């Protein structure tokens, strides 16, 4: 199943338009800078980034389903694999993995070894509580919620904070089964 | 060949970063760097604005040997955005190409640091990664 998802990811990656990574990284950097100037504390900026990501996620999911042509998920485990192998590949061009599954498959950790958002960035000491890429958490939360899957998404590790990799913990809260026949 | 000092100066000739291999002589090197500023202004009009060669860009930025002092040689590099890179070495033979490569690499490291969204332009560079990269660059020589 996982090979299928890897293939789907790669074919989706070839179908989408691409932009120069520097313009993307620099633009995102300025967005974060601008938020810092408006909200000043790291906690507030984290919340704002999450909200922005949520708005992006609810719109992004339709495009994702249309281009990637994935089939309906049979379990939360499938959802996690698709997120890692297809979505991350398609939108960020990176290969992500799902690790540390909870016993009942209700939570997992998404690990991104490379992250295009953080090229050139160094967090100054006063913003050491900032999760620079928190927008990704919001995107995951927003897109899954549109599919009636309610999740809690939090950043665990970030290379800007000195860890050696990026890790996001996704925990399932509830699945609204009423409309689940058409969506996954 | 020992690199004794490296400095990066901004558009208004303000020092952004100064590295000295020997802390005791820091004042002396800062004075030499300050003196080299005049030579930057001197060398600039000599670059022809009508050059047609495509490689001219990199060569234009490298100004070469600026001036001799008692024990040292000073080399300069002026970027298109008016950042001045100064490199002071002790009196020994060095090939032009080696110095050009060194200053080009220094320019690349500078550009990477400027791309950091948290770096405020024209402020002194305090980033540890930058400092480590400079030490790395010098270590190679």
Tab-separated table of C-alpha atoms in Angstrom:
chain	number	residue	atom	x	y	z
A	1	UNK	CA	0.000	0.000	0.000
A	2	UNK	CA	2.828	2.279	0.882
A	3	UNK	CA	4.471	1.782	-2.508
A	4	UNK	CA	1.250	2.794	-4.176
A	5	UNK	CA	1.176	5.987	-2.159
A	6	UNK	CA	4.790	6.757	-3.007
A	7	UNK	CA	3.969	6.362	-6.685
A	8	UNK	CA	0.897	8.525	-6.375
A	9	UNK	CA	2.987	11.130	-4.608
A	10	UNK	CA	5.554	11.220	-7.336
A	11	UNK	CA	3.013	11.419	-10.118
A	12	UNK	CA	1.191	14.227	-8.316
A	13	UNK	CA	4.506	16.058	-7.900
A	14	UNK	CA	5.074	15.978	-11.660
A	15	UNK	CA	1.563	17.276	-12.373
A	16	UNK	CA	1.662	20.422	-10.249
A	17	UNK	CA	3.195	23.791	-11.194
A	18	UNK	CA	6.356	24.707	-9.394
A	19	UNK	CA	7.971	27.961	-8.241
A	20	UNK	CA	11.465	28.914	-7.232
A	21	UNK	CA	12.121	27.807	-3.663
A	22	UNK	CA	13.923	31.024	-2.712
A	23	UNK	CA	10.987	33.250	-3.472
A	24	UNK	CA	8.778	30.902	-1.462
A	25	UNK	CA	11.142	30.805	1.509
A	26	UNK	CA	11.725	34.553	1.513
A	27	UNK	CA	8.002	35.309	1.212
A	28	UNK	CA	7.162	33.015	4.120
A	29	UNK	CA	9.957	34.605	6.145
A	30	UNK	CA	8.435	38.021	5.641
A	31	UNK	CA	4.983	36.707	6.605
A	32	UNK	CA	6.399	35.459	9.907
A	33	UNK	CA	8.290	38.730	10.422
A	34	UNK	CA	5.147	40.725	9.796
A	35	UNK	CA	3.181	38.586	12.279
A	36	UNK	CA	5.884	39.077	14.872
A	37	UNK	CA	5.663	42.826	14.464
A	38	UNK	CA	1.895	42.722	14.869
A	39	UNK	CA	1.604	40.233	17.720
A	40	UNK	CA	4.978	40.434	19.403
A	41	UNK	CA	4.882	37.254	21.534
A	42	UNK	CA	5.874	33.858	20.160
A	43	UNK	CA	2.741	32.175	21.544
A	44	UNK	CA	0.428	34.604	19.748
A	45	UNK	CA	2.341	34.203	16.491
A	46	UNK	CA	2.121	30.412	16.811
A	47	UNK	CA	-1.662	30.706	17.162
A	48	UNK	CA	-1.891	33.045	14.170
A	49	UNK	CA	0.209	30.774	11.989
A	50	UNK	CA	-2.057	27.873	12.942
A	51	UNK	CA	-5.158	29.888	12.013
A	52	UNK	CA	-3.629	30.886	8.667
A	53	UNK	CA	-2.791	27.265	8.000
A	54	UNK	CA	-6.329	26.250	8.850
A	55	UNK	CA	-7.738	28.646	6.215
A	56	UNK	CA	-5.271	27.315	3.673
A	57	UNK	CA	-6.059	23.693	4.565
A	58	UNK	CA	-9.808	23.923	4.065
A	59	UNK	CA	-9.207	25.172	0.524
A	60	UNK	CA	-6.237	22.992	-0.285
A	61	UNK	CA	-7.947	19.677	0.375
A	62	UNK	CA	-10.207	19.904	-2.676
A	63	UNK	CA	-7.305	20.547	-4.992
A	64	UNK	CA	-5.372	17.758	-3.351
A	65	UNK	CA	-8.105	15.186	-3.840
A	66	UNK	CA	-8.627	16.256	-7.437
A	67	UNK	CA	-4.982	16.068	-8.491
A	68	UNK	CA	-3.728	13.147	-6.446
A	69	UNK	CA	-6.610	10.783	-7.225
A	70	UNK	CA	-6.269	8.881	-3.977
A	71	UNK	CA	-8.892	6.358	-3.043
A	72	UNK	CA	-11.004	6.401	0.063
A	73	UNK	CA	-9.079	5.685	3.244
A	74	UNK	CA	-10.067	2.612	5.167
A	75	UNK	CA	-8.497	3.716	8.402
A	76	UNK	CA	-6.697	6.571	10.098
A	77	UNK	CA	-3.497	4.736	9.320
A	78	UNK	CA	-4.151	5.174	5.594
A	79	UNK	CA	-4.840	8.847	6.184
A	80	UNK	CA	-1.472	9.227	7.836
A	81	UNK	CA	0.361	7.442	5.047
A	82	UNK	CA	-1.344	9.520	2.367
A	83	UNK	CA	-0.511	12.695	4.262
A	84	UNK	CA	3.140	11.740	4.446
A	85	UNK	CA	3.757	10.138	1.080
A	86	UNK	CA	1.373	11.981	-1.229
A	87	UNK	CA	0.524	15.367	0.270
A	88	UNK	CA	3.972	16.303	1.569
A	89	UNK	CA	5.553	15.190	-1.688
A	90	UNK	CA	3.068	17.088	-3.791
A	91	UNK	CA	3.102	20.359	-1.919
A	92	UNK	CA	6.550	20.578	-0.396
A	93	UNK	CA	8.492	18.228	-2.622
A	94	UNK	CA	9.794	16.378	0.424
A	95	UNK	CA	9.562	12.753	1.443
A	96	UNK	CA	7.955	12.501	4.857
A	97	UNK	CA	7.402	9.423	7.031
A	98	UNK	CA	4.829	8.413	9.626
A	99	UNK	CA	6.335	7.116	12.816
A	100	UNK	CA	5.506	6.318	16.415
A	101	UNK	CA	1.976	5.142	15.872
A	102	UNK	CA	-0.131	4.958	19.020
A	103	UNK	CA	-1.337	1.489	20.030
A	104	UNK	CA	-4.844	1.936	18.735
A	105	UNK	CA	-3.693	3.813	15.618
A	106	UNK	CA	-5.209	7.029	16.931
A	107	UNK	CA	-2.080	9.159	16.744
A	108	UNK	CA	1.163	9.332	14.789
A	109	UNK	CA	4.179	11.498	14.256
A	110	UNK	CA	4.930	12.990	10.873
A	111	UNK	CA	8.641	13.386	10.317
A	112	UNK	CA	10.051	15.760	7.725
A	113	UNK	CA	13.780	15.502	7.300
A	114	UNK	CA	13.956	18.471	4.947
A	115	UNK	CA	11.716	21.475	5.123
A	116	UNK	CA	11.776	24.139	2.400
A	117	UNK	CA	10.328	26.783	4.773
A	118	UNK	CA	13.460	26.925	6.876
A	119	UNK	CA	16.237	27.535	4.316
A	120	UNK	CA	18.541	30.354	5.505
A	121	UNK	CA	16.505	30.886	8.679
A	122	UNK	CA	18.011	31.236	12.128
A	123	UNK	CA	15.763	31.860	15.110
A	124	UNK	CA	17.015	34.624	17.386
A	125	UNK	CA	17.083	33.946	21.106
A	126	UNK	CA	14.038	36.076	21.939
A	127	UNK	CA	11.810	33.956	19.697
A	128	UNK	CA	12.983	30.608	20.946
A	129	UNK	CA	9.397	29.531	21.691
A	130	UNK	CA	8.285	30.183	18.144
A	131	UNK	CA	7.267	27.230	16.022
A	132	UNK	CA	8.362	28.772	12.735
A	133	UNK	CA	6.478	26.318	10.515
A	134	UNK	CA	3.323	26.131	12.583
A	135	UNK	CA	1.392	26.925	9.431
A	136	UNK	CA	1.852	23.283	8.426
A	137	UNK	CA	-0.006	22.177	11.573
A	138	UNK	CA	-2.899	24.443	10.667
A	139	UNK	CA	-2.969	23.137	7.101
A	140	UNK	CA	-3.184	19.529	8.295
A	141	UNK	CA	-5.892	20.397	10.812
A	142	UNK	CA	-7.922	22.394	8.268
A	143	UNK	CA	-7.778	19.856	5.483
A	144	UNK	CA	-8.658	16.881	7.697
A	145	UNK	CA	-11.503	18.754	9.338
A	146	UNK	CA	-13.082	19.367	5.946
A	147	UNK	CA	-13.102	15.596	5.609
A	148	UNK	CA	-14.929	15.310	8.918
A	149	UNK	CA	-11.825	14.062	10.697
A	150	UNK	CA	-11.147	16.144	13.765
A	151	UNK	CA	-7.488	16.164	14.823
A	152	UNK	CA	-5.118	17.787	17.218
A	153	UNK	CA	-1.879	18.774	15.487
A	154	UNK	CA	1.181	19.994	17.328
A	155	UNK	CA	4.793	20.586	16.468
A	156	UNK	CA	7.163	18.439	18.544
A	157	UNK	CA	10.595	19.069	17.102
A	158	UNK	CA	11.997	21.672	14.754
A	159	UNK	CA	15.476	22.004	13.259
A	160	UNK	CA	15.445	25.738	14.022
A	161	UNK	CA	15.283	24.905	17.700
A	162	UNK	CA	18.329	22.713	17.513
A	163	UNK	CA	16.673	19.323	17.007
A	164	UNK	CA	17.995	17.176	14.222
A	165	UNK	CA	14.688	16.736	12.424
A	166	UNK	CA	11.170	18.170	12.142
A	167	UNK	CA	8.366	16.255	13.849
A	168	UNK	CA	4.638	16.967	13.985
A	169	UNK	CA	2.322	14.940	16.223
A	170	UNK	CA	-1.157	14.302	14.780
A	171	UNK	CA	-3.737	12.918	17.221
A	172	UNK	CA	-7.207	11.842	16.192
A	173	UNK	CA	-10.044	13.366	18.212
A	174	UNK	CA	-13.130	12.151	16.371
A	175	UNK	CA	-14.455	11.107	12.989
A	176	UNK	CA	-17.897	12.342	12.049
A	177	UNK	CA	-19.249	9.254	10.318
A	178	UNK	CA	-22.496	10.746	8.961
A	179	UNK	CA	-21.004	11.872	5.661
A	180	UNK	CA	-18.224	9.349	5.478
A	181	UNK	CA	-19.659	7.429	2.533
A	182	UNK	CA	-18.395	9.971	0.014
A	183	UNK	CA	-15.359	11.353	1.781
A	184	UNK	CA	-12.384	9.764	3.452
B	1	UNK	CA	49.653	31.957	4.255
B	2	UNK	CA	47.665	32.959	7.245
B	3	UNK	CA	44.479	34.930	7.181
B	4	UNK	CA	44.840	37.430	9.947
B	5	UNK	CA	41.598	39.287	9.645
B	6	UNK	CA	38.340	39.364	7.724
B	7	UNK	CA	35.865	42.200	7.771
B	8	UNK	CA	32.513	42.957	6.215
B	9	UNK	CA	31.411	46.559	5.935
B	10	UNK	CA	28.014	47.859	4.968
B	11	UNK	CA	26.899	50.422	2.475
B	12	UNK	CA	27.602	53.320	4.788
B	13	UNK	CA	30.985	51.837	5.664
B	14	UNK	CA	29.639	50.625	9.006
B	15	UNK	CA	31.314	47.434	10.235
B	16	UNK	CA	28.950	44.450	10.137
B	17	UNK	CA	31.415	41.772	11.075
B	18	UNK	CA	35.078	41.704	12.044
B	19	UNK	CA	37.127	38.600	12.661
B	20	UNK	CA	40.686	38.711	13.941
B	21	UNK	CA	42.877	35.700	14.517
B	22	UNK	CA	44.735	37.406	17.340
B	23	UNK	CA	42.656	39.404	19.822
B	24	UNK	CA	45.602	41.502	20.988
B	25	UNK	CA	46.046	43.166	17.624
B	26	UNK	CA	42.359	43.853	17.124
B	27	UNK	CA	42.770	47.632	17.275
B	28	UNK	CA	45.552	47.562	14.696
B	29	UNK	CA	43.486	45.522	12.263
B	30	UNK	CA	40.452	47.703	12.721
B	31	UNK	CA	42.643	50.664	11.850
B	32	UNK	CA	43.953	48.924	8.720
B	33	UNK	CA	40.390	48.064	7.666
B	34	UNK	CA	39.391	51.662	8.148
B	35	UNK	CA	42.297	52.817	6.006
B	36	UNK	CA	41.315	50.407	3.249
B	37	UNK	CA	38.013	52.239	2.770
B	38	UNK	CA	39.770	54.997	0.850
B	39	UNK	CA	41.179	52.437	-1.515
B	40	UNK	CA	37.726	51.060	-2.258
B	41	UNK	CA	36.683	54.485	-3.471
B	42	UNK	CA	39.871	54.823	-5.480
B	43	UNK	CA	39.504	51.514	-7.301
B	44	UNK	CA	35.843	51.810	-8.209
B	45	UNK	CA	36.022	54.313	-11.131
B	46	UNK	CA	38.591	52.089	-12.866
B	47	UNK	CA	35.953	49.451	-13.613
B	48	UNK	CA	34.700	50.016	-17.131
B	49	UNK	CA	30.918	50.358	-17.347
B	50	UNK	CA	30.900	49.276	-20.978
B	51	UNK	CA	32.435	45.847	-20.553
B	52	UNK	CA	30.801	43.236	-22.710
B	53	UNK	CA	32.205	39.997	-21.366
B	54	UNK	CA	29.761	37.952	-19.322
B	55	UNK	CA	32.436	36.968	-16.799
B	56	UNK	CA	33.128	40.596	-16.068
B	57	UNK	CA	30.625	40.632	-13.214
B	58	UNK	CA	32.671	38.557	-10.806
B	59	UNK	CA	35.932	40.175	-11.775
B	60	UNK	CA	34.423	43.606	-11.259
B	61	UNK	CA	33.671	42.855	-7.649
B	62	UNK	CA	37.122	41.581	-6.828
B	63	UNK	CA	39.366	44.610	-6.387
B	64	UNK	CA	42.562	42.767	-5.638
B	65	UNK	CA	45.481	43.940	-3.601
B	66	UNK	CA	44.495	47.270	-2.118
B	67	UNK	CA	47.619	48.486	-0.392
B	68	UNK	CA	50.631	47.151	1.457
B	69	UNK	CA	51.332	47.754	5.135
B	70	UNK	CA	54.466	46.881	7.128
B	71	UNK	CA	53.641	43.226	7.736
B	72	UNK	CA	50.423	42.556	5.898
B	73	UNK	CA	48.670	42.562	2.564
B	74	UNK	CA	45.113	43.790	2.231
B	75	UNK	CA	42.639	42.560	-0.374
B	76	UNK	CA	39.268	44.018	-1.154
B	77	UNK	CA	35.995	42.923	-2.752
B	78	UNK	CA	33.092	45.232	-3.462
B	79	UNK	CA	29.688	43.680	-4.144
B	80	UNK	CA	27.099	45.186	-6.464
B	81	UNK	CA	25.072	46.176	-3.437
B	82	UNK	CA	28.013	48.071	-1.906
B	83	UNK	CA	29.018	45.582	0.742
B	84	UNK	CA	32.776	45.753	1.222
B	85	UNK	CA	34.672	42.596	2.074
B	86	UNK	CA	38.208	43.036	3.346
B	87	UNK	CA	40.741	40.298	3.880
B	88	UNK	CA	44.095	40.852	5.554
B	89	UNK	CA	46.791	38.226	5.253
B	90	UNK	CA	50.315	38.084	6.543
B	91	UNK	CA	53.134	38.753	4.154
B	92	UNK	CA	53.387	35.620	2.090
B	93	UNK	CA	52.810	34.475	-1.453
B	94	UNK	CA	49.238	33.945	-2.452
B	95	UNK	CA	47.790	33.307	-5.872
B	96	UNK	CA	45.222	35.768	-7.143
B	97	UNK	CA	42.870	32.898	-7.937
B	98	UNK	CA	42.978	31.602	-4.364
B	99	UNK	CA	42.101	34.992	-2.951
B	100	UNK	CA	39.330	35.421	-5.516
B	101	UNK	CA	37.860	32.064	-4.540
B	102	UNK	CA	38.058	32.931	-0.858
B	103	UNK	CA	36.286	36.230	-1.321
B	104	UNK	CA	33.657	34.682	-3.584
B	105	UNK	CA	32.911	32.079	-0.910
B	106	UNK	CA	32.737	34.822	1.679
B	107	UNK	CA	30.228	36.622	-0.520
B	108	UNK	CA	28.108	33.463	-0.750
B	109	UNK	CA	28.109	33.038	3.034
B	110	UNK	CA	27.116	36.684	3.410
B	111	UNK	CA	24.208	36.275	0.971
B	112	UNK	CA	22.923	33.228	2.883
B	113	UNK	CA	22.918	35.210	6.120
B	114	UNK	CA	21.148	38.174	4.546
B	115	UNK	CA	18.370	35.840	3.374
B	116	UNK	CA	17.516	35.050	7.010
B	117	UNK	CA	14.210	36.849	7.629
B	118	UNK	CA	15.290	37.655	11.190
B	119	UNK	CA	18.419	39.451	10.098
B	120	UNK	CA	17.878	43.206	10.011
B	121	UNK	CA	19.825	44.734	7.145
B	122	UNK	CA	22.720	46.995	8.058
B	123	UNK	CA	22.876	45.630	11.590
B	124	UNK	CA	26.001	43.859	12.844
B	125	UNK	CA	25.922	40.138	12.094
B	126	UNK	CA	25.592	38.186	15.325
B	127	UNK	CA	24.607	34.817	13.937
B	128	UNK	CA	26.622	31.893	15.296
B	129	UNK	CA	26.169	29.898	12.097
B	130	UNK	CA	27.766	32.730	10.163
B	131	UNK	CA	30.727	32.814	12.526
B	132	UNK	CA	31.155	29.048	12.271
B	133	UNK	CA	31.033	29.186	8.496
B	134	UNK	CA	33.724	31.878	8.464
B	135	UNK	CA	35.957	29.805	10.736
B	136	UNK	CA	35.359	26.863	8.455
B	137	UNK	CA	36.321	28.916	5.419
B	138	UNK	CA	39.507	30.124	7.073
B	139	UNK	CA	40.286	26.676	8.438
B	140	UNK	CA	40.406	25.325	4.928
B	141	UNK	CA	43.197	27.673	3.934
